[in-house]
Amino acid sequence: MKINLFLNNYFTQYNKNFMRPKVNFPISLLEKLSNKHFIILRGEPTLYKEFQEVLTYLNRNDFQYLITTDAENPIQLITYKGPIQYVSFNYDGLLNNSLRGNRLYLQKNILKICDFLTSKKSLMRLNYTISPFNRETFYADIGILNYIKTKYPRMKRPYFSIYQQGPYFVQEQFIWTPIDVGMIDKLNKASLLTDRSLRQLVAYHDRATYKCIAPENELNITPDGKVHLCLSYKFNDIIGNLNTQTLQEIINDSKDERDGCGDCQHKEKCFLANHFKDNINGQTR
């Protein structure tokens, strides 16, 4: 199972001033996690004061993990002495720095961290979100993504997300972000798509039927220790609390509720990039 662990309360807010997170995950609750699960560190981990202690704990206890970051504070990564397994950079192409709070240093920071991680033989990837804000620069962004992938031998092909309403991208009314065949074809010819990414984008374009398996296979923990049903429309549904329960208790107690989300009433308004994994065309595995 994947565990989305928010070390602080930072969420992407496009075209708004960057705000430093104020709520942090209690590091003592790390002991509630199990290395049976894959940990995804979210929020902005590089602004978490005890970030290096978190890495040491995960490494020492044989966890598999992925760090997601805007690259706000590269020092936290490039001064870490131990191994770093896998880092995913949130990156929106040519307009990345301005879209993410007018932080003109972000792309420079990403490359600085990539140089460091290459020497440590860490895996890396770019997480590119296709949105209304970078639609005009999309084809230029393909060249940038390909350049970065080629430059760093430990860089995997990009992961592609779709902009949607939710805790990450708040909008009053859902807008289906358009993706045309030409965009998919261009990404594919640039060798930027894995087979799975290609199938996901095609399925999104075709409005293919599917069953949502995200709540069944993922837990989402916010800095207050609460566990949320999903990262999208059911984000406000709380299914547990690490402050008062063990992780296994939460998994066991919420199983029926999570398994029952396959035909969620919000499916038609939910971005498929994060939820459309092994469930293409109605398959549940």
mmCIF file of C-alpha atoms in Angstrom:
data_model
loop_
_atom_site.group_PDB
_atom_site.id
_atom_site.type_symbol
_atom_site.label_atom_id
_atom_site.label_comp_id
_atom_site.label_asym_id
_atom_site.label_seq_id
_atom_site.Cartn_x
_atom_site.Cartn_y
_atom_site.Cartn_z
ATOM 1 C CA MET A 1 0.000 0.000 0.000
ATOM 2 C CA LYS A 2 1.122 3.566 -0.685
ATOM 3 C CA ILE A 3 1.181 6.035 2.195
ATOM 4 C CA ASN A 4 0.945 9.700 1.199
ATOM 5 C CA LEU A 5 2.529 11.400 4.203
ATOM 6 C CA PHE A 6 2.295 15.193 4.324
ATOM 7 C CA LEU A 7 5.183 16.430 6.455
ATOM 8 C CA ASN A 8 3.614 19.907 6.474
ATOM 9 C CA ASN A 9 0.503 21.665 5.191
ATOM 10 C CA TYR A 10 1.890 22.956 1.899
ATOM 11 C CA PHE A 11 -0.360 22.478 -1.135
ATOM 12 C CA THR A 12 0.247 23.865 -4.612
ATOM 13 C CA GLN A 13 -1.709 27.041 -5.301
ATOM 14 C CA TYR A 14 -1.078 28.222 -8.852
ATOM 15 C CA ASN A 15 -0.588 31.940 -9.532
ATOM 16 C CA LYS A 16 -0.725 32.837 -5.843
ATOM 17 C CA ASN A 17 2.002 34.089 -3.549
ATOM 18 C CA PHE A 18 3.987 31.267 -2.001
ATOM 19 C CA MET A 19 3.102 30.718 1.650
ATOM 20 C CA ARG A 20 5.373 28.781 3.967
ATOM 21 C CA PRO A 21 3.652 25.888 5.743
ATOM 22 C CA LYS A 22 2.809 26.367 9.402
ATOM 23 C CA VAL A 23 1.665 22.903 10.513
ATOM 24 C CA ASN A 24 4.202 20.060 10.773
ATOM 25 C CA PHE A 25 3.815 16.315 11.198
ATOM 26 C CA PRO A 26 4.958 15.147 14.661
ATOM 27 C CA ILE A 27 8.109 13.146 14.004
ATOM 28 C CA SER A 28 7.245 10.823 16.882
ATOM 29 C CA LEU A 29 4.361 9.432 14.785
ATOM 30 C CA LEU A 30 6.848 7.935 12.321
ATOM 31 C CA GLU A 31 6.943 4.948 14.648
ATOM 32 C CA LYS A 32 3.314 4.255 13.687
ATOM 33 C CA LEU A 33 4.342 3.539 10.078
ATOM 34 C CA SER A 34 5.388 0.153 8.727
ATOM 35 C CA ASN A 35 8.044 -0.660 6.156
ATOM 36 C CA LYS A 36 5.533 -3.004 4.510
ATOM 37 C CA HIS A 37 4.217 0.110 2.776
ATOM 38 C CA PHE A 38 5.690 2.514 0.227
ATOM 39 C CA ILE A 39 6.023 6.006 1.737
ATOM 40 C CA ILE A 40 5.526 9.141 -0.381
ATOM 41 C CA LEU A 41 6.721 12.255 1.458
ATOM 42 C CA ARG A 42 4.478 15.164 0.435
ATOM 43 C CA GLY A 43 3.832 18.764 1.383
ATOM 44 C CA GLU A 44 7.166 20.539 0.952
ATOM 45 C CA PRO A 45 9.576 18.157 2.710
ATOM 46 C CA THR A 46 12.591 20.447 2.297
ATOM 47 C CA LEU A 47 10.905 22.949 4.642
ATOM 48 C CA TYR A 48 10.346 20.340 7.332
ATOM 49 C CA LYS A 49 12.809 21.109 10.122
ATOM 50 C CA GLU A 50 13.513 17.442 10.916
ATOM 51 C CA PHE A 51 13.554 16.276 7.300
ATOM 52 C CA GLN A 52 17.012 14.713 7.495
ATOM 53 C CA GLU A 53 16.003 12.858 10.657
ATOM 54 C CA VAL A 54 13.014 11.481 8.734
ATOM 55 C CA LEU A 55 15.306 10.229 5.954
ATOM 56 C CA THR A 56 17.628 8.584 8.467
ATOM 57 C CA TYR A 57 14.688 6.849 10.149
ATOM 58 C CA LEU A 58 13.345 5.548 6.841
ATOM 59 C CA ASN A 59 16.772 4.357 5.674
ATOM 60 C CA ARG A 60 17.624 2.693 8.967
ATOM 61 C CA ASN A 61 14.330 0.808 9.066
ATOM 62 C CA ASP A 62 14.404 -0.404 5.445
ATOM 63 C CA PHE A 63 11.504 1.667 4.140
ATOM 64 C CA GLN A 64 10.972 2.257 0.436
ATOM 65 C CA TYR A 65 10.145 5.906 -0.148
ATOM 66 C CA LEU A 66 9.724 8.732 -2.631
ATOM 67 C CA ILE A 67 10.299 12.412 -1.857
ATOM 68 C CA THR A 68 8.113 14.945 -3.695
ATOM 69 C CA THR A 69 9.350 18.539 -3.723
ATOM 70 C CA ASP A 70 9.188 21.924 -5.418
ATOM 71 C CA ALA A 71 12.919 22.236 -4.546
ATOM 72 C CA GLU A 72 12.244 25.154 -2.215
ATOM 73 C CA ASN A 73 15.229 24.455 0.056
ATOM 74 C CA PRO A 74 17.914 22.363 -1.701
ATOM 75 C CA ILE A 75 20.256 22.504 1.311
ATOM 76 C CA GLN A 76 18.156 19.868 3.091
ATOM 77 C CA LEU A 77 18.928 17.380 0.325
ATOM 78 C CA ILE A 78 22.446 18.288 -0.774
ATOM 79 C CA THR A 79 23.846 18.244 2.768
ATOM 80 C CA TYR A 80 22.353 14.884 3.668
ATOM 81 C CA LYS A 81 25.110 12.309 4.204
ATOM 82 C CA GLY A 82 23.063 9.135 3.866
ATOM 83 C CA PRO A 83 21.417 7.503 0.839
ATOM 84 C CA ILE A 84 18.421 9.129 -0.861
ATOM 85 C CA GLN A 85 16.320 6.600 -2.738
ATOM 86 C CA TYR A 86 14.040 8.548 -5.048
ATOM 87 C CA VAL A 87 13.081 12.208 -5.574
ATOM 88 C CA SER A 88 10.200 13.534 -7.669
ATOM 89 C CA PHE A 89 10.295 17.223 -8.617
ATOM 90 C CA ASN A 90 7.029 19.078 -9.129
ATOM 91 C CA TYR A 91 7.728 20.911 -12.375
ATOM 92 C CA ASP A 92 5.442 22.763 -14.771
ATOM 93 C CA GLY A 93 7.888 23.585 -17.531
ATOM 94 C CA LEU A 94 8.828 26.996 -18.870
ATOM 95 C CA LEU A 95 6.428 28.840 -16.544
ATOM 96 C CA ASN A 96 7.203 26.735 -13.471
ATOM 97 C CA ASN A 97 8.813 29.480 -11.386
ATOM 98 C CA SER A 98 6.081 32.053 -11.961
ATOM 99 C CA LEU A 99 3.170 29.606 -11.659
ATOM 100 C CA ARG A 100 4.404 28.331 -8.303
ATOM 101 C CA GLY A 101 4.289 31.580 -6.400
ATOM 102 C CA ASN A 102 6.751 33.629 -8.493
ATOM 103 C CA ARG A 103 9.723 31.850 -6.959
ATOM 104 C CA LEU A 104 12.328 32.620 -9.579
ATOM 105 C CA TYR A 105 14.881 30.177 -8.146
ATOM 106 C CA LEU A 106 12.958 26.896 -8.342
ATOM 107 C CA GLN A 107 14.249 25.580 -11.657
ATOM 108 C CA LYS A 108 17.817 26.451 -10.677
ATOM 109 C CA ASN A 109 17.310 24.585 -7.406
ATOM 110 C CA ILE A 110 15.970 21.518 -9.221
ATOM 111 C CA LEU A 111 19.070 21.294 -11.399
ATOM 112 C CA LYS A 112 21.333 21.819 -8.387
ATOM 113 C CA ILE A 113 19.672 18.930 -6.572
ATOM 114 C CA CYS A 114 19.800 16.759 -9.707
ATOM 115 C CA ASP A 115 23.559 17.289 -9.942
ATOM 116 C CA PHE A 116 23.928 16.187 -6.335
ATOM 117 C CA LEU A 117 21.598 13.181 -6.616
ATOM 118 C CA THR A 118 23.442 11.954 -9.708
ATOM 119 C CA SER A 119 26.594 11.621 -7.629
ATOM 120 C CA LYS A 120 24.624 9.636 -5.034
ATOM 121 C CA LYS A 121 23.073 7.396 -7.718
ATOM 122 C CA SER A 122 19.568 8.317 -6.565
ATOM 123 C CA LEU A 123 16.539 7.866 -8.806
ATOM 124 C CA MET A 124 14.809 11.051 -9.992
ATOM 125 C CA ARG A 125 11.798 12.092 -12.022
ATOM 126 C CA LEU A 126 9.872 15.217 -12.992
ATOM 127 C CA ASN A 127 6.169 15.390 -12.163
ATOM 128 C CA TYR A 128 4.624 17.577 -14.871
ATOM 129 C CA THR A 129 1.044 18.766 -14.423
ATOM 130 C CA ILE A 130 -0.861 19.467 -17.631
ATOM 131 C CA SER A 131 -2.989 22.500 -16.809
ATOM 132 C CA PRO A 132 -4.741 25.508 -18.371
ATOM 133 C CA PHE A 133 -1.793 27.605 -17.172
ATOM 134 C CA ASN A 134 0.916 25.880 -19.214
ATOM 135 C CA ARG A 135 -1.152 24.904 -22.244
ATOM 136 C CA GLU A 136 0.407 27.598 -24.450
ATOM 137 C CA THR A 137 3.945 26.516 -23.554
ATOM 138 C CA PHE A 138 3.232 22.774 -23.645
ATOM 139 C CA TYR A 139 5.208 22.031 -26.822
ATOM 140 C CA ALA A 140 8.164 24.085 -25.608
ATOM 141 C CA ASP A 141 7.980 22.205 -22.316
ATOM 142 C CA ILE A 142 8.399 18.897 -24.144
ATOM 143 C CA GLY A 143 11.852 20.040 -25.242
ATOM 144 C CA ILE A 144 12.755 21.067 -21.689
ATOM 145 C CA LEU A 145 11.535 17.781 -20.208
ATOM 146 C CA ASN A 146 13.483 15.812 -22.788
ATOM 147 C CA TYR A 147 16.649 17.844 -22.178
ATOM 148 C CA ILE A 148 16.533 17.262 -18.427
ATOM 149 C CA LYS A 149 15.778 13.550 -18.848
ATOM 150 C CA THR A 150 18.710 13.180 -21.250
ATOM 151 C CA LYS A 151 21.130 15.177 -19.116
ATOM 152 C CA TYR A 152 20.735 13.029 -16.007
ATOM 153 C CA PRO A 153 21.199 9.258 -16.451
ATOM 154 C CA ARG A 154 19.308 8.512 -13.206
ATOM 155 C CA MET A 155 16.280 10.534 -14.357
ATOM 156 C CA LYS A 156 13.253 8.389 -15.135
ATOM 157 C CA ARG A 157 10.660 9.437 -17.672
ATOM 158 C CA PRO A 158 8.320 12.151 -16.375
ATOM 159 C CA TYR A 159 5.148 11.425 -14.464
ATOM 160 C CA PHE A 160 2.164 13.309 -15.881
ATOM 161 C CA SER A 161 -0.653 14.645 -13.717
ATOM 162 C CA ILE A 162 -3.833 16.437 -14.767
ATOM 163 C CA TYR A 163 -4.995 19.677 -13.170
ATOM 164 C CA GLN A 164 -8.293 19.350 -11.324
ATOM 165 C CA GLN A 165 -10.288 20.686 -8.430
ATOM 166 C CA GLY A 166 -9.202 19.367 -5.053
ATOM 167 C CA PRO A 167 -6.875 20.122 -2.137
ATOM 168 C CA TYR A 168 -3.986 20.698 -4.545
ATOM 169 C CA PHE A 169 -5.691 22.889 -7.128
ATOM 170 C CA VAL A 170 -8.686 24.699 -5.712
ATOM 171 C CA GLN A 171 -11.220 25.955 -8.247
ATOM 172 C CA GLU A 172 -14.879 26.803 -7.720
ATOM 173 C CA GLN A 173 -16.167 24.816 -10.684
ATOM 174 C CA PHE A 174 -14.641 21.729 -12.221
ATOM 175 C CA ILE A 175 -13.081 22.206 -15.657
ATOM 176 C CA TRP A 176 -12.041 19.166 -17.677
ATOM 177 C CA THR A 177 -8.491 20.052 -18.760
ATOM 178 C CA PRO A 178 -8.372 19.334 -22.505
ATOM 179 C CA ILE A 179 -5.737 16.989 -23.922
ATOM 180 C CA ASP A 180 -5.722 16.379 -27.667
ATOM 181 C CA VAL A 181 -4.238 13.522 -29.667
ATOM 182 C CA GLY A 182 -1.472 15.776 -30.983
ATOM 183 C CA MET A 183 -0.203 16.447 -27.457
ATOM 184 C CA ILE A 184 -0.081 12.749 -26.609
ATOM 185 C CA ASP A 185 1.577 11.915 -29.917
ATOM 186 C CA LYS A 186 4.245 14.593 -29.400
ATOM 187 C CA LEU A 187 5.079 13.303 -25.917
ATOM 188 C CA ASN A 188 5.276 9.751 -27.223
ATOM 189 C CA LYS A 189 7.545 10.637 -30.149
ATOM 190 C CA ALA A 190 9.832 12.463 -27.711
ATOM 191 C CA SER A 191 10.144 9.175 -25.752
ATOM 192 C CA LEU A 192 8.768 10.850 -22.626
ATOM 193 C CA LEU A 193 5.921 8.399 -21.999
ATOM 194 C CA THR A 194 6.096 5.038 -20.328
ATOM 195 C CA ASP A 195 3.578 2.480 -21.563
ATOM 196 C CA ARG A 196 1.462 3.158 -18.498
ATOM 197 C CA SER A 197 1.563 6.939 -18.958
ATOM 198 C CA LEU A 198 0.564 6.540 -22.590
ATOM 199 C CA ARG A 199 -2.408 4.372 -21.629
ATOM 200 C CA GLN A 200 -3.419 6.803 -18.900
ATOM 201 C CA LEU A 201 -3.400 9.847 -21.165
ATOM 202 C CA VAL A 202 -5.257 8.024 -23.935
ATOM 203 C CA ALA A 203 -7.854 6.822 -21.430
ATOM 204 C CA TYR A 204 -8.239 10.359 -20.091
ATOM 205 C CA HIS A 205 -8.685 11.696 -23.632
ATOM 206 C CA ASP A 206 -11.281 9.015 -24.433
ATOM 207 C CA ARG A 207 -13.162 9.439 -21.131
ATOM 208 C CA ALA A 208 -12.727 5.692 -20.657
ATOM 209 C CA THR A 209 -14.739 3.904 -17.987
ATOM 210 C CA TYR A 210 -12.897 2.836 -14.876
ATOM 211 C CA LYS A 211 -13.161 1.886 -11.241
ATOM 212 C CA CYS A 212 -11.301 4.092 -8.783
ATOM 213 C CA ILE A 213 -8.855 1.995 -6.779
ATOM 214 C CA ALA A 214 -7.001 4.861 -5.087
ATOM 215 C CA PRO A 215 -8.708 4.597 -1.642
ATOM 216 C CA GLU A 216 -8.273 0.827 -1.753
ATOM 217 C CA ASN A 217 -4.528 1.088 -2.317
ATOM 218 C CA GLU A 218 -3.478 4.387 -0.726
ATOM 219 C CA LEU A 219 -3.678 6.109 2.656
ATOM 220 C CA ASN A 220 -3.340 9.873 3.004
ATOM 221 C CA ILE A 221 -1.947 11.289 6.242
ATOM 222 C CA THR A 222 -1.980 15.034 6.929
ATOM 223 C CA PRO A 223 0.330 16.834 9.418
ATOM 224 C CA ASP A 224 -2.272 16.580 12.199
ATOM 225 C CA GLY A 225 -2.030 12.783 12.019
ATOM 226 C CA LYS A 226 -5.498 12.341 10.493
ATOM 227 C CA VAL A 227 -5.961 9.815 7.694
ATOM 228 C CA HIS A 228 -8.101 10.909 4.736
ATOM 229 C CA LEU A 229 -10.091 8.701 2.359
ATOM 230 C CA CYS A 230 -8.498 10.124 -0.809
ATOM 231 C CA LEU A 231 -6.610 13.115 -2.211
ATOM 232 C CA SER A 232 -9.527 14.334 -4.264
ATOM 233 C CA TYR A 233 -13.239 14.850 -3.612
ATOM 234 C CA LYS A 234 -13.364 12.631 -0.535
ATOM 235 C CA PHE A 235 -10.405 14.350 1.071
ATOM 236 C CA ASN A 236 -12.584 15.604 3.924
ATOM 237 C CA ASP A 237 -13.701 12.068 4.810
ATOM 238 C CA ILE A 238 -11.558 11.072 7.805
ATOM 239 C CA ILE A 239 -11.021 7.323 8.241
ATOM 240 C CA GLY A 240 -8.575 7.330 11.138
ATOM 241 C CA ASN A 241 -6.126 9.194 13.330
ATOM 242 C CA LEU A 242 -2.530 8.113 14.019
ATOM 243 C CA ASN A 243 -2.593 9.977 17.321
ATOM 244 C CA THR A 244 -5.049 7.457 18.756
ATOM 245 C CA GLN A 245 -4.791 4.397 16.481
ATOM 246 C CA THR A 246 -2.158 2.173 14.957
ATOM 247 C CA LEU A 247 -1.724 2.206 11.208
ATOM 248 C CA GLN A 248 -2.915 -1.396 10.936
ATOM 249 C CA GLU A 249 -6.047 -0.603 12.945
ATOM 250 C CA ILE A 250 -6.860 2.208 10.521
ATOM 251 C CA ILE A 251 -6.266 -0.053 7.520
ATOM 252 C CA ASN A 252 -8.451 -2.817 8.967
ATOM 253 C CA ASP A 253 -11.257 -0.570 10.238
ATOM 254 C CA SER A 254 -11.546 1.382 6.973
ATOM 255 C CA LYS A 255 -11.279 -1.534 4.540
ATOM 256 C CA ASP A 256 -14.972 -1.765 3.666
ATOM 257 C CA GLU A 257 -15.282 1.980 3.198
ATOM 258 C CA ARG A 258 -12.188 2.163 1.020
ATOM 259 C CA ASP A 259 -13.126 -0.870 -1.056
ATOM 260 C CA GLY A 260 -16.548 0.656 -1.666
ATOM 261 C CA CYS A 261 -15.170 3.678 -3.499
ATOM 262 C CA GLY A 262 -14.741 1.978 -6.875
ATOM 263 C CA ASP A 263 -17.871 3.611 -8.235
ATOM 264 C CA CYS A 264 -17.443 6.946 -6.452
ATOM 265 C CA GLN A 265 -20.081 9.496 -7.464
ATOM 266 C CA HIS A 266 -17.313 12.013 -8.221
ATOM 267 C CA LYS A 267 -15.536 9.866 -10.812
ATOM 268 C CA GLU A 268 -16.618 12.005 -13.747
ATOM 269 C CA LYS A 269 -14.955 15.035 -12.177
ATOM 270 C CA CYS A 270 -11.785 13.397 -10.913
ATOM 271 C CA PHE A 271 -8.425 13.661 -12.605
ATOM 272 C CA LEU A 272 -7.378 10.248 -13.843
ATOM 273 C CA ALA A 273 -3.629 10.769 -13.741
ATOM 274 C CA ASN A 274 -3.408 9.860 -10.058
ATOM 275 C CA HIS A 275 -6.341 7.446 -9.868
ATOM 276 C CA PHE A 276 -6.072 5.712 -13.217
ATOM 277 C CA LYS A 277 -3.421 3.103 -12.521
ATOM 278 C CA ASP A 278 -4.225 -0.547 -13.174
ATOM 279 C CA ASN A 279 -7.931 0.044 -13.637
ATOM 280 C CA ILE A 280 -8.104 1.064 -17.286
ATOM 281 C CA ASN A 281 -11.364 0.214 -19.061
ATOM 282 C CA GLY A 282 -12.906 -1.106 -15.854
ATOM 283 C CA GLN A 283 -10.127 -3.468 -14.852
ATOM 284 C CA THR A 284 -9.525 -3.482 -11.115
ATOM 285 C CA ARG A 285 -6.083 -5.037 -11.221
#
